[in-house]
PDB file of N, CA and C in Angstrom:
ATOM      1  N   MET A   1      83.128  94.937  92.026  1.00 81.00           N
ATOM      2  CA  MET A   1      83.134  93.786  91.846  1.00 81.00           C
ATOM      3  C   MET A   1      82.796  92.200  92.941  1.00 81.00           C
ATOM      4  N   SER A   2      83.040  91.425  92.638  1.00 80.00           N
ATOM      5  CA  SER A   2      81.915  90.738  94.299  1.00 80.00           C
ATOM      6  C   SER A   2      83.346  90.050  94.820  1.00 80.00           C
ATOM      7  N   LEU A   3      82.198  90.613  96.854  1.00 83.00           N
ATOM      8  CA  LEU A   3      83.593  89.586  97.142  1.00 83.00           C
ATOM      9  C   LEU A   3      82.369  88.636  98.346  1.00 83.00           C
ATOM     10  N   LYS A   4      82.953  87.216  98.581  1.00 83.00           N
ATOM     11  CA  LYS A   4      82.522  86.714  99.293  1.00 83.00           C
ATOM     12  C   LYS A   4      80.748  87.354  99.059  1.00 83.00           C
ATOM     13  N   GLY A   5      80.015  87.387  97.758  1.00 82.00           N
ATOM     14  CA  GLY A   5      78.970  87.313  96.838  1.00 82.00           C
ATOM     15  C   GLY A   5      78.128  88.522  97.772  1.00 82.00           C
ATOM     16  N   LYS A   6      79.238  89.648  98.094  1.00 87.00           N
ATOM     17  CA  LYS A   6      78.790  91.030  97.637  1.00 87.00           C
ATOM     18  C   LYS A   6      79.191  92.096  97.434  1.00 87.00           C
ATOM     19  N   GLN A   7      78.630  93.144  95.993  1.00 90.00           N
ATOM     20  CA  GLN A   7      78.915  93.923  95.582  1.00 90.00           C
ATOM     21  C   GLN A   7      80.209  95.239  96.289  1.00 90.00           C
ATOM     22  N   ASN A   8      81.609  95.365  95.559  1.00 92.00           N
ATOM     23  CA  ASN A   8      82.082  96.100  96.437  1.00 92.00           C
ATOM     24  C   ASN A   8      82.934  97.108  95.082  1.00 92.00           C
ATOM     25  N   ILE A   9      82.754  98.455  95.966  1.00 92.00           N
ATOM     26  CA  ILE A   9      84.178  99.453  95.219  1.00 92.00           C
ATOM     27  C   ILE A   9      84.500  99.077  95.091  1.00 92.00           C
ATOM     28  N   PHE A  10      86.321  99.729  94.733  1.00 94.00           N
ATOM     29  CA  PHE A  10      88.100  99.656  94.966  1.00 94.00           C
ATOM     30  C   PHE A  10      88.093 100.811  94.589  1.00 94.00           C
ATOM     31  N   THR A  11      89.322 101.861  95.118  1.00 95.00           N
ATOM     32  CA  THR A  11      89.532 102.851  94.876  1.00 95.00           C
ATOM     33  C   THR A  11      91.092 102.217  94.177  1.00 95.00           C
ATOM     34  N   VAL A  12      91.852 103.021  94.393  1.00 96.00           N
ATOM     35  CA  VAL A  12      93.227 102.738  94.215  1.00 96.00           C
ATOM     36  C   VAL A  12      93.707 103.988  94.320  1.00 96.00           C
ATOM     37  N   VAL A  13      94.479 104.922  95.098  1.00 97.00           N
ATOM     38  CA  VAL A  13      95.031 106.442  95.525  1.00 97.00           C
ATOM     39  C   VAL A  13      96.219 106.249  95.641  1.00 97.00           C
ATOM     40  N   HIS A  14      96.968 106.487  95.517  1.00 98.00           N
ATOM     41  CA  HIS A  14      98.849 107.400  96.263  1.00 98.00           C
ATOM     42  C   HIS A  14      98.567 108.372  96.722  1.00 98.00           C
ATOM     43  N   TRP A  15      99.905 108.848  97.031  1.00 98.00           N
ATOM     44  CA  TRP A  15     100.471 110.093  97.953  1.00 98.00           C
ATOM     45  C   TRP A  15     102.369 110.408  96.968  1.00 98.00           C
ATOM     46  N   ASP A  16     102.125 111.068  97.046  1.00 98.00           N
ATOM     47  CA  ASP A  16     104.239 111.146  96.392  1.00 98.00           C
ATOM     48  C   ASP A  16     104.719 111.067  97.768  1.00 98.00           C
ATOM     49  N   VAL A  17     105.860 110.576  97.884  1.00 97.00           N
ATOM     50  CA  VAL A  17     106.471 111.286  98.651  1.00 97.00           C
ATOM     51  C   VAL A  17     107.899 110.593  98.923  1.00 97.00           C
ATOM     52  N   ASN A  18     108.024 111.583  99.898  1.00 97.00           N
ATOM     53  CA  ASN A  18     109.743 112.733  99.073  1.00 97.00           C
ATOM     54  C   ASN A  18     110.554 113.103 100.410  1.00 97.00           C
ATOM     55  N   SER A  19     111.018 111.981 101.088  1.00 96.00           N
ATOM     56  CA  SER A  19     111.565 111.850 102.785  1.00 96.00           C
ATOM     57  C   SER A  19     113.312 111.528 101.373  1.00 96.00           C
ATOM     58  N   ARG A  20     114.122 111.477 100.962  1.00 91.00           N
ATOM     59  CA  ARG A  20     115.510 111.724 100.790  1.00 91.00           C
ATOM     60  C   ARG A  20     116.865 111.618 101.917  1.00 91.00           C
ATOM     61  N   GLY A  21     116.012 112.125 102.744  1.00 93.00           N
ATOM     62  CA  GLY A  21     116.944 112.789 103.789  1.00 93.00           C
ATOM     63  C   GLY A  21     116.994 110.996 104.281  1.00 93.00           C
ATOM     64  N   ILE A  22     116.163 110.383 104.569  1.00 95.00           N
ATOM     65  CA  ILE A  22     116.238 108.626 105.318  1.00 95.00           C
ATOM     66  C   ILE A  22     115.945 107.440 103.737  1.00 95.00           C
ATOM     67  N   GLY A  23     116.390 108.306 102.737  1.00 95.00           N
ATOM     68  CA  GLY A  23     116.205 107.401 100.675  1.00 95.00           C
ATOM     69  C   GLY A  23     114.812 107.132 100.768  1.00 95.00           C
ATOM     70  N   THR A  24     113.469 107.091 101.321  1.00 97.00           N
ATOM     71  CA  THR A  24     112.685 107.461 101.032  1.00 97.00           C
ATOM     72  C   THR A  24     111.864 108.504  99.737  1.00 97.00           C
ATOM     73  N   TYR A  25     111.272 108.131  98.909  1.00 97.00           N
ATOM     74  CA  TYR A  25     110.263 108.894  98.222  1.00 97.00           C
ATOM     75  C   TYR A  25     109.968 107.654  97.150  1.00 97.00           C
ATOM     76  N   GLY A  26     109.091 108.687  95.869  1.00 98.00           N
ATOM     77  CA  GLY A  26     108.141 107.432  95.740  1.00 98.00           C
ATOM     78  C   GLY A  26     106.542 107.661  95.376  1.00 98.00           C
ATOM     79  N   LYS A  27     105.836 106.251  95.766  1.00 98.00           N
ATOM     80  CA  LYS A  27     104.068 106.755  95.533  1.00 98.00           C
ATOM     81  C   LYS A  27     104.172 105.942  96.279  1.00 98.00           C
ATOM     82  N   TYR A  28     103.405 106.358  97.581  1.00 98.00           N
ATOM     83  CA  TYR A  28     102.797 105.580  98.990  1.00 98.00           C
ATOM     84  C   TYR A  28     101.248 104.937  97.764  1.00 98.00           C
ATOM     85  N   TYR A  29     101.403 103.649  97.502  1.00 98.00           N
ATOM     86  CA  TYR A  29      99.630 103.456  97.097  1.00 98.00           C
ATOM     87  C   TYR A  29      98.656 102.991  98.328  1.00 98.00           C
ATOM     88  N   LYS A  30      97.737 102.502  98.900  1.00 97.00           N
ATOM     89  CA  LYS A  30      96.260 102.651  99.715  1.00 97.00           C
ATOM     90  C   LYS A  30      95.513 101.852  98.675  1.00 97.00           C
ATOM     91  N   ILE A  31      95.474 100.695  98.884  1.00 96.00           N
ATOM     92  CA  ILE A  31      93.538 100.311  98.095  1.00 96.00           C
ATOM     93  C   ILE A  31      92.228  99.759  99.319  1.00 96.00           C
ATOM     94  N   TYR A  32      91.527 100.804  98.928  1.00 96.00           N
ATOM     95  CA  TYR A  32      89.959 101.294  99.989  1.00 96.00           C
ATOM     96  C   TYR A  32      89.170 100.247  99.080  1.00 96.00           C
ATOM     97  N   ALA A  33      88.599  99.444  99.376  1.00 95.00           N
ATOM     98  CA  ALA A  33      87.294  98.658  99.194  1.00 95.00           C
ATOM     99  C   ALA A  33      85.618  99.452  99.422  1.00 95.00           C
ATOM    100  N   TYR A  34      84.979  99.152  99.249  1.00 96.00           N
ATOM    101  CA  TYR A  34      83.600  99.124  99.798  1.00 96.00           C
ATOM    102  C   TYR A  34      82.250  98.896  99.511  1.00 96.00           C
ATOM    103  N   THR A  35      81.677  98.583 100.438  1.00 94.00           N
ATOM    104  CA  THR A  35      80.207  98.102  99.866  1.00 94.00           C
ATOM    105  C   THR A  35      79.183  98.170 100.717  1.00 94.00           C
ATOM    106  N   THR A  36      78.298  97.567 100.579  1.00 93.00           N
ATOM    107  CA  THR A  36      76.975  98.112 101.252  1.00 93.00           C
ATOM    108  C   THR A  36      76.548  97.400 103.162  1.00 93.00           C
ATOM    109  N   ASP A  37      76.041  97.958 104.295  1.00 89.00           N
ATOM    110  CA  ASP A  37      74.943  97.743 104.879  1.00 89.00           C
ATOM    111  C   ASP A  37      74.506  96.984 104.787  1.00 89.00           C
ATOM    112  N   GLU A  38      73.817  96.774 106.278  1.00 90.00           N
ATOM    113  CA  GLU A  38      73.044  96.228 106.354  1.00 90.00           C
ATOM    114  C   GLU A  38      71.447  97.452 105.682  1.00 90.00           C
ATOM    115  N   GLN A  39      72.135  98.882 106.051  1.00 93.00           N
ATOM    116  CA  GLN A  39      71.193  99.302 105.883  1.00 93.00           C
ATOM    117  C   GLN A  39      71.030 100.046 104.522  1.00 93.00           C
ATOM    118  N   GLY A  40      71.712 100.197 103.035  1.00 90.00           N
ATOM    119  CA  GLY A  40      71.828 100.258 102.306  1.00 90.00           C
ATOM    120  C   GLY A  40      72.674 101.205 102.143  1.00 90.00           C
ATOM    121  N   ARG A  41      73.219 101.530 103.105  1.00 94.00           N
ATOM    122  CA  ARG A  41      74.597 102.653 103.529  1.00 94.00           C
ATOM    123  C   ARG A  41      76.167 102.040 102.234  1.00 94.00           C
ATOM    124  N   LEU A  42      76.843 102.843 102.199  1.00 94.00           N
ATOM    125  CA  LEU A  42      78.317 102.714 101.217  1.00 94.00           C
ATOM    126  C   LEU A  42      78.834 102.671 102.627  1.00 94.00           C
ATOM    127  N   ALA A  43      80.536 101.908 102.713  1.00 95.00           N
ATOM    128  CA  ALA A  43      81.274 101.332 103.993  1.00 95.00           C
ATOM    129  C   ALA A  43      82.063 100.777 103.492  1.00 95.00           C
ATOM    130  N   GLU A  44      83.517 100.598 104.218  1.00 95.00           N
ATOM    131  CA  GLU A  44      84.002 100.220 104.114  1.00 95.00           C
ATOM    132  C   GLU A  44      83.664  98.986 104.423  1.00 95.00           C
ATOM    133  N   ASN A  45      84.774  98.136 103.690  1.00 94.00           N
ATOM    134  CA  ASN A  45      84.907  96.493 103.295  1.00 94.00           C
ATOM    135  C   ASN A  45      86.038  96.578 104.747  1.00 94.00           C
ATOM    136  N   ARG A  46      86.200  96.840 105.701  1.00 93.00           N
ATOM    137  CA  ARG A  46      87.285  96.482 106.895  1.00 93.00           C
ATOM    138  C   ARG A  46      88.236  95.360 106.466  1.00 93.00           C
ATOM    139  N   SER A  47      88.012  93.869 106.002  1.00 90.00           N
ATOM    140  CA  SER A  47      88.676  92.919 105.266  1.00 90.00           C
ATOM    141  C   SER A  47      89.469  93.269 104.578  1.00 90.00           C
ATOM    142  N   VAL A  48      89.183  94.462 103.265  1.00 92.00           N
ATOM    143  CA  VAL A  48      90.433  94.772 102.397  1.00 92.00           C
ATOM    144  C   VAL A  48      91.336  95.439 102.902  1.00 92.00           C
ATOM    145  N   VAL A  49      90.405  96.932 103.552  1.00 91.00           N
ATOM    146  CA  VAL A  49      91.847  98.076 104.129  1.00 91.00           C
ATOM    147  C   VAL A  49      92.532  97.910 105.212  1.00 91.00           C
ATOM    148  N   ASP A  50      92.023  97.106 105.889  1.00 93.00           N
ATOM    149  CA  ASP A  50      92.867  96.002 106.746  1.00 93.00           C
ATOM    150  C   ASP A  50      93.984  95.807 106.075  1.00 93.00           C
ATOM    151  N   ASN A  51      93.885  94.376 105.137  1.00 92.00           N
ATOM    152  CA  ASN A  51      94.572  93.520 105.203  1.00 92.00           C
ATOM    153  C   ASN A  51      96.129  94.490 103.760  1.00 92.00           C
ATOM    154  N   GLY A  52      97.526  94.311 105.397  1.00 92.00           N
ATOM    155  CA  GLY A  52      98.760  94.966 105.214  1.00 92.00           C
ATOM    156  C   GLY A  52      99.119  94.487 104.005  1.00 92.00           C
ATOM    157  N   ALA A  53      98.514  93.763 102.956  1.00 93.00           N
ATOM    158  CA  ALA A  53      99.082  93.951 101.262  1.00 93.00           C
ATOM    159  C   ALA A  53      98.540  95.052 100.633  1.00 93.00           C
ATOM    160  N   MET A  54      97.792  95.574 101.681  1.00 96.00           N
ATOM    161  CA  MET A  54      96.916  96.549 100.306  1.00 96.00           C
ATOM    162  C   MET A  54      97.212  97.984 100.802  1.00 96.00           C
ATOM    163  N   ASN A  55      98.575  98.561 100.754  1.00 97.00           N
ATOM    164  CA  ASN A  55      99.171  99.858 100.765  1.00 97.00           C
ATOM    165  C   ASN A  55     100.689  99.215 100.655  1.00 97.00           C
ATOM    166  N   GLY A  56     101.542 100.493 100.395  1.00 97.00           N
ATOM    167  CA  GLY A  56     102.833  99.546 100.695  1.00 97.00           C
ATOM    168  C   GLY A  56     103.768 100.616  99.094  1.00 97.00           C
ATOM    169  N   MET A  57     104.704 101.438  99.208  1.00 97.00           N
ATOM    170  CA  MET A  57     105.430 102.385  98.399  1.00 97.00           C
ATOM    171  C   MET A  57     105.982 101.455  96.817  1.00 97.00           C
ATOM    172  N   ASP A  58     105.970 102.464  96.138  1.00 98.00           N
ATOM    173  CA  ASP A  58     107.047 102.148  94.997  1.00 98.00           C
ATOM    174  C   ASP A  58     107.557 103.181  94.232  1.00 98.00           C
ATOM    175  N   GLY A  59     108.275 102.902  94.615  1.00 98.00           N
ATOM    176  CA  GLY A  59     109.912 103.845  94.425  1.00 98.00           C
ATOM    177  C   GLY A  59     111.135 103.657  95.455  1.00 98.00           C
ATOM    178  N   TYR A  60     111.401 104.111  95.813  1.00 97.00           N
ATOM    179  CA  TYR A  60     112.684 103.788  97.619  1.00 97.00           C
ATOM    180  C   TYR A  60     112.195 103.486  98.401  1.00 97.00           C
ATOM    181  N   GLN A  61     112.479 102.748 100.120  1.00 95.00           N
ATOM    182  CA  GLN A  61     111.745 102.809 101.420  1.00 95.00           C
ATOM    183  C   GLN A  61     112.699 101.912 102.057  1.00 95.00           C
ATOM    184  N   GLU A  62     113.787 103.739 102.072  1.00 96.00           N
ATOM    185  CA  GLU A  62     115.026 103.497 102.673  1.00 96.00           C
ATOM    186  C   GLU A  62     115.978 103.332 103.117  1.00 96.00           C
ATOM    187  N   GLY A  63     116.387 103.890 101.373  1.00 95.00           N
ATOM    188  CA  GLY A  63     117.269 103.225 100.520  1.00 95.00           C
ATOM    189  C   GLY A  63     117.274 101.819  99.288  1.00 95.00           C
ATOM    190  N   GLU A  64     116.090 100.867  99.964  1.00 96.00           N
ATOM    191  CA  GLU A  64     115.543  99.954  99.023  1.00 96.00           C
ATOM    192  C   GLU A  64     114.773  99.898  98.351  1.00 96.00           C
ATOM    193  N   ALA A  65     114.881  99.686  97.019  1.00 98.00           N
ATOM    194  CA  ALA A  65     114.031  99.385  96.213  1.00 98.00           C
ATOM    195  C   ALA A  65     112.828  98.796  96.377  1.00 98.00           C
ATOM    196  N   SER A  66     111.124  99.458  96.187  1.00 97.00           N
ATOM    197  CA  SER A  66     110.513  99.029  96.535  1.00 97.00           C
ATOM    198  C   SER A  66     109.301  98.756  95.452  1.00 97.00           C
ATOM    199  N   SER A  67     108.091  98.059  95.197  1.00 97.00           N
ATOM    200  CA  SER A  67     106.904  97.760  94.608  1.00 97.00           C
ATOM    201  C   SER A  67     106.069  97.169  94.718  1.00 97.00           C
ATOM    202  N   PHE A  68     105.445  97.843  94.227  1.00 98.00           N
ATOM    203  CA  PHE A  68     103.668  97.741  94.751  1.00 98.00           C
ATOM    204  C   PHE A  68     103.283  96.871  93.838  1.00 98.00           C
ATOM    205  N   PRO A  69     102.950  96.123  93.479  1.00 97.00           N
ATOM    206  CA  PRO A  69     102.258  95.186  92.817  1.00 97.00           C
ATOM    207  C   PRO A  69     100.631  95.374  92.387  1.00 97.00           C
ATOM    208  N   TYR A  70      99.885  96.609  92.974  1.00 96.00           N
ATOM    209  CA  TYR A  70      98.663  96.861  93.279  1.00 96.00           C
ATOM    210  C   TYR A  70      98.013  97.589  92.565  1.00 96.00           C
ATOM    211  N   LYS A  71      99.058  98.624  91.857  1.00 96.00           N
ATOM    212  CA  LYS A  71      98.917  99.796  90.770  1.00 96.00           C
ATOM    213  C   LYS A  71      97.377 100.552  90.364  1.00 96.00           C
ATOM    214  N   THR A  72      97.430  99.329  89.910  1.00 94.00           N
ATOM    215  CA  THR A  72      96.105  99.235  88.557  1.00 94.00           C
ATOM    216  C   THR A  72      94.356  99.130  89.023  1.00 94.00           C
ATOM    217  N   ALA A  73      93.454  99.131  89.005  1.00 91.00           N
ATOM    218  CA  ALA A  73      92.513  97.737  89.070  1.00 91.00           C
ATOM    219  C   ALA A  73      92.613  96.362  88.145  1.00 91.00           C
ATOM    220  N   GLY A  74      92.960  96.578  87.634  1.00 92.00           N
ATOM    221  CA  GLY A  74      93.168  94.962  86.761  1.00 92.00           C
ATOM    222  C   GLY A  74      94.028  94.459  87.843  1.00 92.00           C
ATOM    223  N   ALA A  75      94.960  94.908  88.631  1.00 94.00           N
ATOM    224  CA  ALA A  75      95.850  94.315  89.424  1.00 94.00           C
ATOM    225  C   ALA A  75      95.231  93.572  90.643  1.00 94.00           C
ATOM    226  N   VAL A  76      94.301  95.079  91.208  1.00 92.00           N
ATOM    227  CA  VAL A  76      93.203  94.400  91.812  1.00 92.00           C
ATOM    228  C   VAL A  76      92.607  93.536  92.509  1.00 92.00           C
ATOM    229  N   LYS A  77      91.909  93.079  90.743  1.00 89.00           N
ATOM    230  CA  LYS A  77      91.128  92.300  90.310  1.00 89.00           C
ATOM    231  C   LYS A  77      91.021  90.888  90.355  1.00 89.00           C
ATOM    232  N   SER A  78      92.853  91.068  89.905  1.00 90.00           N
ATOM    233  CA  SER A  78      93.371  90.030  89.054  1.00 90.00           C
ATOM    234  C   SER A  78      93.415  89.887  90.387  1.00 90.00           C
ATOM    235  N   LEU A  79      93.793  89.883  91.509  1.00 89.00           N
ATOM    236  CA  LEU A  79      94.902  89.376  92.548  1.00 89.00           C
ATOM    237  C   LEU A  79      93.164  88.759  93.903  1.00 89.00           C
ATOM    238  N   PHE A  80      92.015  89.129  94.049  1.00 85.00           N
ATOM    239  CA  PHE A  80      90.960  88.535  94.587  1.00 85.00           C
ATOM    240  C   PHE A  80      90.692  88.063  93.283  1.00 85.00           C
ATOM    241  N   LYS A  81      90.417  88.257  91.961  1.00 82.00           N
ATOM    242  CA  LYS A  81      89.965  87.128  91.165  1.00 82.00           C
ATOM    243  C   LYS A  81      90.587  85.820  91.881  1.00 82.00           C
ATOM    244  N   CYS A  82      92.246  85.752  91.701  1.00 72.00           N
ATOM    245  CA  CYS A  82      92.698  84.443  92.285  1.00 72.00           C
ATOM    246  C   CYS A  82      92.677  84.561  93.037  1.00 72.00           C
ATOM    247  N   ASN A  83      92.890  84.759  94.963  1.00 67.00           N
ATOM    248  CA  ASN A  83      92.065  84.527  96.301  1.00 67.00           C
ATOM    249  C   ASN A  83      91.289  83.723  96.071  1.00 67.00           C
ATOM    250  N   GLU A  84      90.275  83.787  95.111  1.00 62.00           N
ATOM    251  CA  GLU A  84      88.166  83.079  95.453  1.00 62.00           C
ATOM    252  C   GLU A  84      89.143  81.783  94.825  1.00 62.00           C
ATOM    253  N   THR A  85      89.904  81.650  93.591  1.00 57.00           N
ATOM    254  CA  THR A  85      90.250  81.170  93.484  1.00 57.00           C
ATOM    255  C   THR A  85      90.508  79.760  94.112  1.00 57.00           C
ATOM    256  N   LYS A  86      91.879  80.371  94.407  1.00 58.00           N
ATOM    257  CA  LYS A  86      92.873  79.491  94.764  1.00 58.00           C
ATOM    258  C   LYS A  86      94.118  79.617  93.958  1.00 58.00           C
ATOM    259  N   CYS A  87      94.239  80.753  93.358  1.00 53.00           N
ATOM    260  CA  CYS A  87      94.980  80.360  92.350  1.00 53.00           C
ATOM    261  C   CYS A  87      96.191  81.017  93.046  1.00 53.00           C
ATOM    262  N   LYS A  88      97.997  80.034  91.826  1.00 50.00           N
ATOM    263  CA  LYS A  88      99.045  80.593  93.074  1.00 50.00           C
ATOM    264  C   LYS A  88      99.787  81.543  90.902  1.00 50.00           C
TER     265      LYS A  88
END
């Protein structure tokens, strides 16, 4: 997918979390994006990786239900396409 004129590769990863003692369990998601640097090497796209919306819990966090909206490639793609066109 292209962001700001540069091709990016996205990965959606998750880890199982089970800390029931504090009421936290489910899956922790993190979105990574990679592009190429000036030498053509693969490099993290820090503007995506450092965005707080690109990680979160899907399950329960400290006893509160929590839903992470970007669990699929389609959801991530929709988010960035929408941001480029300023839709809501």
